Short mmCIF file of C-alpha atoms in Angstrom, two decimals:
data_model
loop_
_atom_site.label_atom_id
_atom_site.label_comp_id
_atom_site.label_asym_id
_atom_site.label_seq_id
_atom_site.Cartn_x
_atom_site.Cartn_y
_atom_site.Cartn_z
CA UNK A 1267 22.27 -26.09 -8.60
CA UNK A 1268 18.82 -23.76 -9.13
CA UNK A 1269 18.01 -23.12 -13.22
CA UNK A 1270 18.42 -19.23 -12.62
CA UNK A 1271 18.51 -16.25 -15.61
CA UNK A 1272 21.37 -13.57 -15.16
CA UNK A 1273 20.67 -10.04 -16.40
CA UNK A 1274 24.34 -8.11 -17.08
CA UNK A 1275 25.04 -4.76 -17.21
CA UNK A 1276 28.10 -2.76 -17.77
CA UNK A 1277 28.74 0.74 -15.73
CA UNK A 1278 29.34 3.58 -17.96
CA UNK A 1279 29.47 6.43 -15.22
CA UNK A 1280 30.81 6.71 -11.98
CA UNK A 1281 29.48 7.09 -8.58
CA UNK A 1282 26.21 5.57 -8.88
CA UNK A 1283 24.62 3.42 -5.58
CA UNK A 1284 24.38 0.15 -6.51
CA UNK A 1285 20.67 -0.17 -5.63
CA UNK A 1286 19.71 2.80 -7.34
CA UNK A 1287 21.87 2.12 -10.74
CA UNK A 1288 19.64 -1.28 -11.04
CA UNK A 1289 16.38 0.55 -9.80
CA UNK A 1290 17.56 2.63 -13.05
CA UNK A 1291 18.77 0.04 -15.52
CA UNK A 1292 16.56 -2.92 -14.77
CA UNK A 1293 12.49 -4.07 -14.32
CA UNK A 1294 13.21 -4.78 -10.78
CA UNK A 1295 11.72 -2.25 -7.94
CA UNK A 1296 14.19 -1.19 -5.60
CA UNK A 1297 12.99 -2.70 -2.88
CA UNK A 1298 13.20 -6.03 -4.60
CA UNK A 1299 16.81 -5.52 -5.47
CA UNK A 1300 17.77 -5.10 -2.35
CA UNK A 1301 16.34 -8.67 -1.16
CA UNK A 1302 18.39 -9.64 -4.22
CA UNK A 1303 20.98 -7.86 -3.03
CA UNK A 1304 20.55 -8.91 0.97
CA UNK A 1305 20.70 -12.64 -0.51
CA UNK A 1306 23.87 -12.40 -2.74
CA UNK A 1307 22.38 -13.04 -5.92
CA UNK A 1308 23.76 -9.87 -7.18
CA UNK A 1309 27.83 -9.55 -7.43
CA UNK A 1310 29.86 -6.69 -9.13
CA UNK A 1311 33.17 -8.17 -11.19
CA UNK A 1312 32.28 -11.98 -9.89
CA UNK A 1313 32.42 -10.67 -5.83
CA UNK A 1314 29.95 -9.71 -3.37
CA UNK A 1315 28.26 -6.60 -3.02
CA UNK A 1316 26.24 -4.17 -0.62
CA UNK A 1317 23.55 -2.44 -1.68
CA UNK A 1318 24.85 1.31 -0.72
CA UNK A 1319 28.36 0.17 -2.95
CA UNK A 1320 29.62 3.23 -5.01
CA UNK A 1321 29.53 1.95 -8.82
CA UNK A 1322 32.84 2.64 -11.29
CA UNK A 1323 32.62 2.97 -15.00
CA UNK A 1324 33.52 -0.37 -17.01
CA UNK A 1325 32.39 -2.54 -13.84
CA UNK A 1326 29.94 -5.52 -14.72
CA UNK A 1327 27.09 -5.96 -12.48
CA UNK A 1328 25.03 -9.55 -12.49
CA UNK A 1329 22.11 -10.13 -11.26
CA UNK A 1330 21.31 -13.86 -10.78
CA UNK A 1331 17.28 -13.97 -10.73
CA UNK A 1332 16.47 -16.62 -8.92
CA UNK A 1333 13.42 -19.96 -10.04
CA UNK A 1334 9.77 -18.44 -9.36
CA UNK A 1335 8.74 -20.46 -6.21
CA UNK A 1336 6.02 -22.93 -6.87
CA UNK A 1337 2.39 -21.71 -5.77
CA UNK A 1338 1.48 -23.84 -3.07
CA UNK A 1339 -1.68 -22.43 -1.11
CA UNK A 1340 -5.09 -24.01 -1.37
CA UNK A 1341 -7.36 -22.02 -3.83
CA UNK A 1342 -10.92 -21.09 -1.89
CA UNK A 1343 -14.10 -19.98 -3.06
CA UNK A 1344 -14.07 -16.51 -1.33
CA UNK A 1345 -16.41 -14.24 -2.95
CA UNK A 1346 -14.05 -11.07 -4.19
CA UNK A 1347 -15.41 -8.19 -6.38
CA UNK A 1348 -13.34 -8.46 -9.94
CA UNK A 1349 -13.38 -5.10 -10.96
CA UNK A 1350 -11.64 -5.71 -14.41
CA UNK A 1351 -9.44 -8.60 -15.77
CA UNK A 1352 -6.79 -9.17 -18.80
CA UNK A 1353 -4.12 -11.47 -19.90
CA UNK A 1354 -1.80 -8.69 -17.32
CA UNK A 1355 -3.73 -7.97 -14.68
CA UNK A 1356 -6.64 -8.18 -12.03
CA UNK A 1357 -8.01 -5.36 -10.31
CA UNK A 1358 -9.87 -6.60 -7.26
CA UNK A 1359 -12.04 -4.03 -4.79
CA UNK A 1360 -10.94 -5.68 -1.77
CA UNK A 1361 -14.16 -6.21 1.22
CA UNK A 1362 -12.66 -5.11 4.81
CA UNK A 1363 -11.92 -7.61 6.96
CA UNK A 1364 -9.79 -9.38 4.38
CA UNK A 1365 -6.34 -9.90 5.18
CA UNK A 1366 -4.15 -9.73 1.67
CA UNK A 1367 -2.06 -12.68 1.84
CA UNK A 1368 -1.21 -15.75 4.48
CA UNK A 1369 0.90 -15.16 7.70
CA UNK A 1370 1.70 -15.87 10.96
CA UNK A 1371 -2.01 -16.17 12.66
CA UNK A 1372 -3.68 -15.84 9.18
CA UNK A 1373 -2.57 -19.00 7.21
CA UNK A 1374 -5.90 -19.35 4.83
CA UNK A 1375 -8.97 -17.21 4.29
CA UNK A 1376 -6.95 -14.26 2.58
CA UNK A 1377 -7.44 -12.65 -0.58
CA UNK A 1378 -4.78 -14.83 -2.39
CA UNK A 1379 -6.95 -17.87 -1.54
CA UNK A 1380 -9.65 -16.24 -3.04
CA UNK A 1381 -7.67 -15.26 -6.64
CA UNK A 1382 -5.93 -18.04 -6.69
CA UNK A 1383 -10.06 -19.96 -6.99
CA UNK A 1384 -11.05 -17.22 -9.30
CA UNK A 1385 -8.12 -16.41 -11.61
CA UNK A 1386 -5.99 -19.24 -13.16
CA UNK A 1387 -2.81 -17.61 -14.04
CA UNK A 1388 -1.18 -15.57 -11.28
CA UNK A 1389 1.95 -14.29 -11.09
CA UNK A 1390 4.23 -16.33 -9.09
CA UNK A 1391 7.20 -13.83 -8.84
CA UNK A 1392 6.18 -12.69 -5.41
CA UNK A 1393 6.90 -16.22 -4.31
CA UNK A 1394 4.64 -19.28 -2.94
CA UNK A 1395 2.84 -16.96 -0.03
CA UNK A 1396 2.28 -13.58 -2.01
CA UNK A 1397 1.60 -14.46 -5.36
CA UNK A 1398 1.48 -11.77 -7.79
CA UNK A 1399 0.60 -9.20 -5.11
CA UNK A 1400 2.11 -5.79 -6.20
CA UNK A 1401 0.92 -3.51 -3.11
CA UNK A 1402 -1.25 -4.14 0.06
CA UNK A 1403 -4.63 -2.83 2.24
CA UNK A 1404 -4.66 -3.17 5.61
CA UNK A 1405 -7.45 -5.96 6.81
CA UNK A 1406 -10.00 -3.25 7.41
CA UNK A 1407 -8.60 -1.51 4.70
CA UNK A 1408 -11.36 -1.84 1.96
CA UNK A 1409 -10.75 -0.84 -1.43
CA UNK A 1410 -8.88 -0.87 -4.72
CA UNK A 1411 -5.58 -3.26 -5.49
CA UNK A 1412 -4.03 -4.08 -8.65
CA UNK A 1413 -2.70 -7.98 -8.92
CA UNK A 1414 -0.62 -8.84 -11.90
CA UNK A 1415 -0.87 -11.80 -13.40
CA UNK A 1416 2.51 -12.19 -14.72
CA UNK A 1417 6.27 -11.85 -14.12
CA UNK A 1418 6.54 -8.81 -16.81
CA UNK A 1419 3.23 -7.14 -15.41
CA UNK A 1420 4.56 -7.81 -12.05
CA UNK A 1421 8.41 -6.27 -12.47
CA UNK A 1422 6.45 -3.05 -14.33
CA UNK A 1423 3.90 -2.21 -11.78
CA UNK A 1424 6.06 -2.67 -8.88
CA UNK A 1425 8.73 -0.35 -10.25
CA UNK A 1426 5.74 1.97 -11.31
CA UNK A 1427 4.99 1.85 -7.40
CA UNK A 1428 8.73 2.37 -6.30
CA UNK A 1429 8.91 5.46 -9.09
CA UNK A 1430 5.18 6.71 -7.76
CA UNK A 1431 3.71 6.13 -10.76
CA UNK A 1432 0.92 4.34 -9.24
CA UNK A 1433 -1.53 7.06 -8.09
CA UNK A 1434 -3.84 6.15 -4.68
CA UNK A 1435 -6.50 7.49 -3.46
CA UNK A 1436 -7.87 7.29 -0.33
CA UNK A 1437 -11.15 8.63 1.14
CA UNK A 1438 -10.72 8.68 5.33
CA UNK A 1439 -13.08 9.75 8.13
CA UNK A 1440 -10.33 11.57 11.01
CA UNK A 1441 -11.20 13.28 14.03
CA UNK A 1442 -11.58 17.04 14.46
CA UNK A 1443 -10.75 19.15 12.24
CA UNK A 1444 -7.82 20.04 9.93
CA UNK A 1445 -5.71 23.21 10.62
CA UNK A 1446 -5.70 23.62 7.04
CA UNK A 1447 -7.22 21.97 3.92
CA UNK A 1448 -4.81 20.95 1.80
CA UNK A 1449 -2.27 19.33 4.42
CA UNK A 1450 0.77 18.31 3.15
CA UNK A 1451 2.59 15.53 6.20
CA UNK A 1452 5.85 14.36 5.57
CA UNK A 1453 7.56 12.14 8.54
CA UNK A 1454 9.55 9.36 8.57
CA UNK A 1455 7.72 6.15 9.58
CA UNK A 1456 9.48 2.81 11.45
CA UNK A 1457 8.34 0.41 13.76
CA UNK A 1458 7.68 1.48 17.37
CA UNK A 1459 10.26 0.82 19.28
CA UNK A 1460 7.72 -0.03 22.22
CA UNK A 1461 5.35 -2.09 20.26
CA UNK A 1462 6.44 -3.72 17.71
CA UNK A 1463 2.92 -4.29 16.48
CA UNK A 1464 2.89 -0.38 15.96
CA UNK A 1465 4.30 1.88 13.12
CA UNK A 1466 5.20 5.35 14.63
CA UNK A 1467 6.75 8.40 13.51
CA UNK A 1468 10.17 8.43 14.28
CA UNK A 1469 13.58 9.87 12.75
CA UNK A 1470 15.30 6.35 12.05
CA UNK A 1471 12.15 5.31 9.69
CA UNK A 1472 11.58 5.20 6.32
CA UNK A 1473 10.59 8.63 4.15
CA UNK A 1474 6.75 8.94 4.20
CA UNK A 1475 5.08 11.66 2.64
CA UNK A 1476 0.93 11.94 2.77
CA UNK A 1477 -1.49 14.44 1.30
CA UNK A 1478 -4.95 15.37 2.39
CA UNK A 1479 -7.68 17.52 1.44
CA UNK A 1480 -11.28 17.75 3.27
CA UNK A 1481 -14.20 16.84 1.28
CA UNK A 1482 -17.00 17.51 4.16
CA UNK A 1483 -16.95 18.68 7.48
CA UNK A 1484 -18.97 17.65 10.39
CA UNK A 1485 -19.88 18.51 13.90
CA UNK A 1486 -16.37 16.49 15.46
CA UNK A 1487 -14.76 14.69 12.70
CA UNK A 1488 -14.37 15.39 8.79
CA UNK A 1489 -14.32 13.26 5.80
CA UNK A 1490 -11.13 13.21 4.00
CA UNK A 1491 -9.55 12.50 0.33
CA UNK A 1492 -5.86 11.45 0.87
CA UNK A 1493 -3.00 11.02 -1.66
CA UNK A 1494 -0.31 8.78 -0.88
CA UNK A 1495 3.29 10.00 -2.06
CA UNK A 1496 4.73 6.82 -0.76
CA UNK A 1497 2.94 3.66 0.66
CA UNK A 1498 4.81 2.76 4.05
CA UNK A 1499 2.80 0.51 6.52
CA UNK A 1500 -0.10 2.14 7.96
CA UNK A 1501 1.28 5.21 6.46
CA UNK A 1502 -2.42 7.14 6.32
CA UNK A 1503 -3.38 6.29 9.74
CA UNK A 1504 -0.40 7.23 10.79
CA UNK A 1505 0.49 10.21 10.30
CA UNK A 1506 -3.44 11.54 11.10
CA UNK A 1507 -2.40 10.12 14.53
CA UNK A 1508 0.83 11.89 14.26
CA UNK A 1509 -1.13 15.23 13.65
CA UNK A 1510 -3.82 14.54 16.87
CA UNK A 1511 -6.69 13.34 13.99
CA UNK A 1512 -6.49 9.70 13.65
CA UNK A 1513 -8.95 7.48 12.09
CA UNK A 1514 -12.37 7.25 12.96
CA UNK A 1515 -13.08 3.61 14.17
CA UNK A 1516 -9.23 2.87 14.44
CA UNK A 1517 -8.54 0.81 17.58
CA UNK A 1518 -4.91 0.80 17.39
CA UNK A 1519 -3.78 4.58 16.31
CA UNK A 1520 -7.13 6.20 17.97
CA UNK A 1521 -8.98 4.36 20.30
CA UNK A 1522 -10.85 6.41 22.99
CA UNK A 1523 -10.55 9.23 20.99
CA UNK A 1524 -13.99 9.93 20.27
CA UNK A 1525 -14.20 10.82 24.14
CA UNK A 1526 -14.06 14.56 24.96
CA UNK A 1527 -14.40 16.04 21.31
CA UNK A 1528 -15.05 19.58 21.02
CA UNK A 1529 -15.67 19.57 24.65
CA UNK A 1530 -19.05 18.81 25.94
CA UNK A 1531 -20.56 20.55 23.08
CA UNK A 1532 -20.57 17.26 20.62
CA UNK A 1533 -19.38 14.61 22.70
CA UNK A 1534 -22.93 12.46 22.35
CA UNK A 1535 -22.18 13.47 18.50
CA UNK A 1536 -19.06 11.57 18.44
CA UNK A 1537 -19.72 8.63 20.56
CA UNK A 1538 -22.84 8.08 18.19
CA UNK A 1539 -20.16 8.20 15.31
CA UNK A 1540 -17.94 5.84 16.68
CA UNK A 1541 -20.75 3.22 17.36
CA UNK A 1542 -22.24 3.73 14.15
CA UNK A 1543 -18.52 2.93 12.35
CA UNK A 1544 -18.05 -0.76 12.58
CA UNK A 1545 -14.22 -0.73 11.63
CA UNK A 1546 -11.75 2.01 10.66
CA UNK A 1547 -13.28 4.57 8.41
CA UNK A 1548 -10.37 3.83 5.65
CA UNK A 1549 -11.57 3.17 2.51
CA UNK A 1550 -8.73 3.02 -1.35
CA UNK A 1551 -11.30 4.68 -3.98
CA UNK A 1552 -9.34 5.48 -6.64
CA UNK A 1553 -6.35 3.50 -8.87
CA UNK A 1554 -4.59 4.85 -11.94
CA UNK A 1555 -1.36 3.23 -13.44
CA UNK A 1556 0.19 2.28 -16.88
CA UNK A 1557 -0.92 -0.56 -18.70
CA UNK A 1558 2.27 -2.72 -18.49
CA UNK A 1559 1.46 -4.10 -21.61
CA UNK A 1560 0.69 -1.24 -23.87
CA UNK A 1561 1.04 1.91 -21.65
CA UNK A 1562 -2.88 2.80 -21.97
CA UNK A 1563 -3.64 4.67 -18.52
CA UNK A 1564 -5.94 2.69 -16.65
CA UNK A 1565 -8.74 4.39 -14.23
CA UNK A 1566 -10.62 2.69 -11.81
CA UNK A 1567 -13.07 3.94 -8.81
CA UNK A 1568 -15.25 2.89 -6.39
CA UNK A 1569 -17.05 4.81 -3.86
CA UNK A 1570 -17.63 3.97 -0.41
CA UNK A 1571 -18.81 0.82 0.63
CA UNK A 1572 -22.52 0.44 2.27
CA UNK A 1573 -21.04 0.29 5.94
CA UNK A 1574 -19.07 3.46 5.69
CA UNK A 1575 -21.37 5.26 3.65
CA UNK A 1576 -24.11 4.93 5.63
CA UNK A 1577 -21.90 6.15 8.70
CA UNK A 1578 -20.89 9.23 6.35
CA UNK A 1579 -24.79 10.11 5.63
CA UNK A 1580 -25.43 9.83 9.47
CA UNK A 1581 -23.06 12.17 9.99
CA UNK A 1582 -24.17 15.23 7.29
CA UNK A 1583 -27.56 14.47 8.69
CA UNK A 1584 -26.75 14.96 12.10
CA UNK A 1585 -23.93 17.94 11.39
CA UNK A 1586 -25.24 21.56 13.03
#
């Protein structure tokens, strides 16, 4: 039988969802309870439970944490940008291209090859694949990411995320122009039921909630800063596409956009912009969160990288 540690609590009100009450009560995120959960390691007066169960006062809730899988993966000398390190944590400015961790298609050459050759002690809480990864950037995402180190630092910061007290910034190049500046989007996000591939706005998905503001405007697209209220897959580019203003240089949410902007007025404007951005204009600038070691509020930033920023100074430039 697996070595495992049990965590107990006793109910003391009623009513409660099961999921939630531990969210509450415990270190765990929800979202990791309810893998717990999914695989029966957590039972309510010795039986099974569901994760939507209604909680009654004096019941005792266990949940049996399972062993830390072993870390596995081949360490590789991928050069990564280690913004700042402690005993904790790593904060990493992640190049695009990069996927985050190994998967079907991608089974070396991702950033957790590259920490696991340039930081010793990972976390191994997020199992043998996704080692101490707390959130994630798409692979021509580039930008900020917190890593933690260990099983404490991981627990906090991913129940920081789930309570959205990890604060994300974005800065996003999207096509036309915005209504109205600040935009507030909320729509639920799922998978596409056409495409699996795809995330889409639909009513059976997850809550999503995204806030932009522009920063410049030119002649057929503008340069965004974008908040993230919750951090669903593809979330950002989503919901621009949603709204008719996807991504600049996105080939799955907004391809062929840059065709037809504004008319005929700036349509050499936009095709120039397109060719000129390599990959999507997407790009996490800005990372604030608790220390989970001593609660100091940690600030890091960093602007845009060389490819997009010369794309952004082509556009002012050229902007009438």
């Amino acid at each position: 039988m697996e070595n495992q540690n049990i965590q107990v609590f006793t109910v003391s009100r009623s009513g409660e969802r099961l999921d939630g009450y531990l969210a509450r009560k415990s270190t765990f995120s929800r979202a990791r309870l309810q893998i717990l959960i999914k695989e029966g390691r957590v039972v309510v007066d010795g039986g099974s439970a569901r994760k939507s169960d209604k909680l009654r006062v004096g019941q005792e809730v266990e949940i049996r944490i399972p062993p830390v899988t072993p870390i596995d993966l081949e360490p590789e000398a991928i050069p990564i940008e280690i913004v700042y390190q402690d005993s904790c944590l790593v904060v990493v400015n992640k190049p695009a291209g990069l996927v985050v961790h190994p998967g079907p298609g991608h089974p070396s050459g991702t950033l957790v090859n590259s920490l696991l050759y340039h930081v010793d002690d990972l976390s191994g809480i997020g199992g043998k694949f996704r080692p101490g990864i707390v959130h994630r950037l798409d692979r021509y995402t580039s930008g900020l990411m917190v890593v933690a180190k260990t099983d404490e630092a991981h627990r906090f910061l991913s129940l920081a995320l789930e309570r959205r007290e990890v604060k994300r910034l974005y800065m996003a190049a999207a096509w036309g122009h915005l209504k109205k500046s600040p935009l507030e989007i909320e729509k639920p996000i799922g998978r596409d039921p056409a495409n699996r591939q795809r995330m889409t706005v639909i009513s059976t998905g997850r809550y999503a909630v995204t806030r932009f503001r522009v920063l410049e405007r030119w002649n057929s697209a503008e340069l965004l800063e974008v908040a993230l209220g919750t951090g669903r897959t593809h979330q950002i580019r989503v919901h621009l596409a949603h709204i008719g203003h996807p991504v600049v240089g996105d080939e799955v949410y907004g391809s062929g956009w840059e065709r037809g902007m504004d008319g005929d007025r700036f349509s050499g404007w936009a095709r120039e912009m397109k060719k000129r951005t390599v990959r999507q204009f997407l790009h996490a600038w800005r990372l604030s969160f608790r220390h989970p070691d001593n609660g100091e509020l940690m600030k890091f930033e960093s602007g845009l990288p060389d490819d997009l920023r010369e794309s952004a100074d082509w556009a002012v430039q050229n902007t009438v």
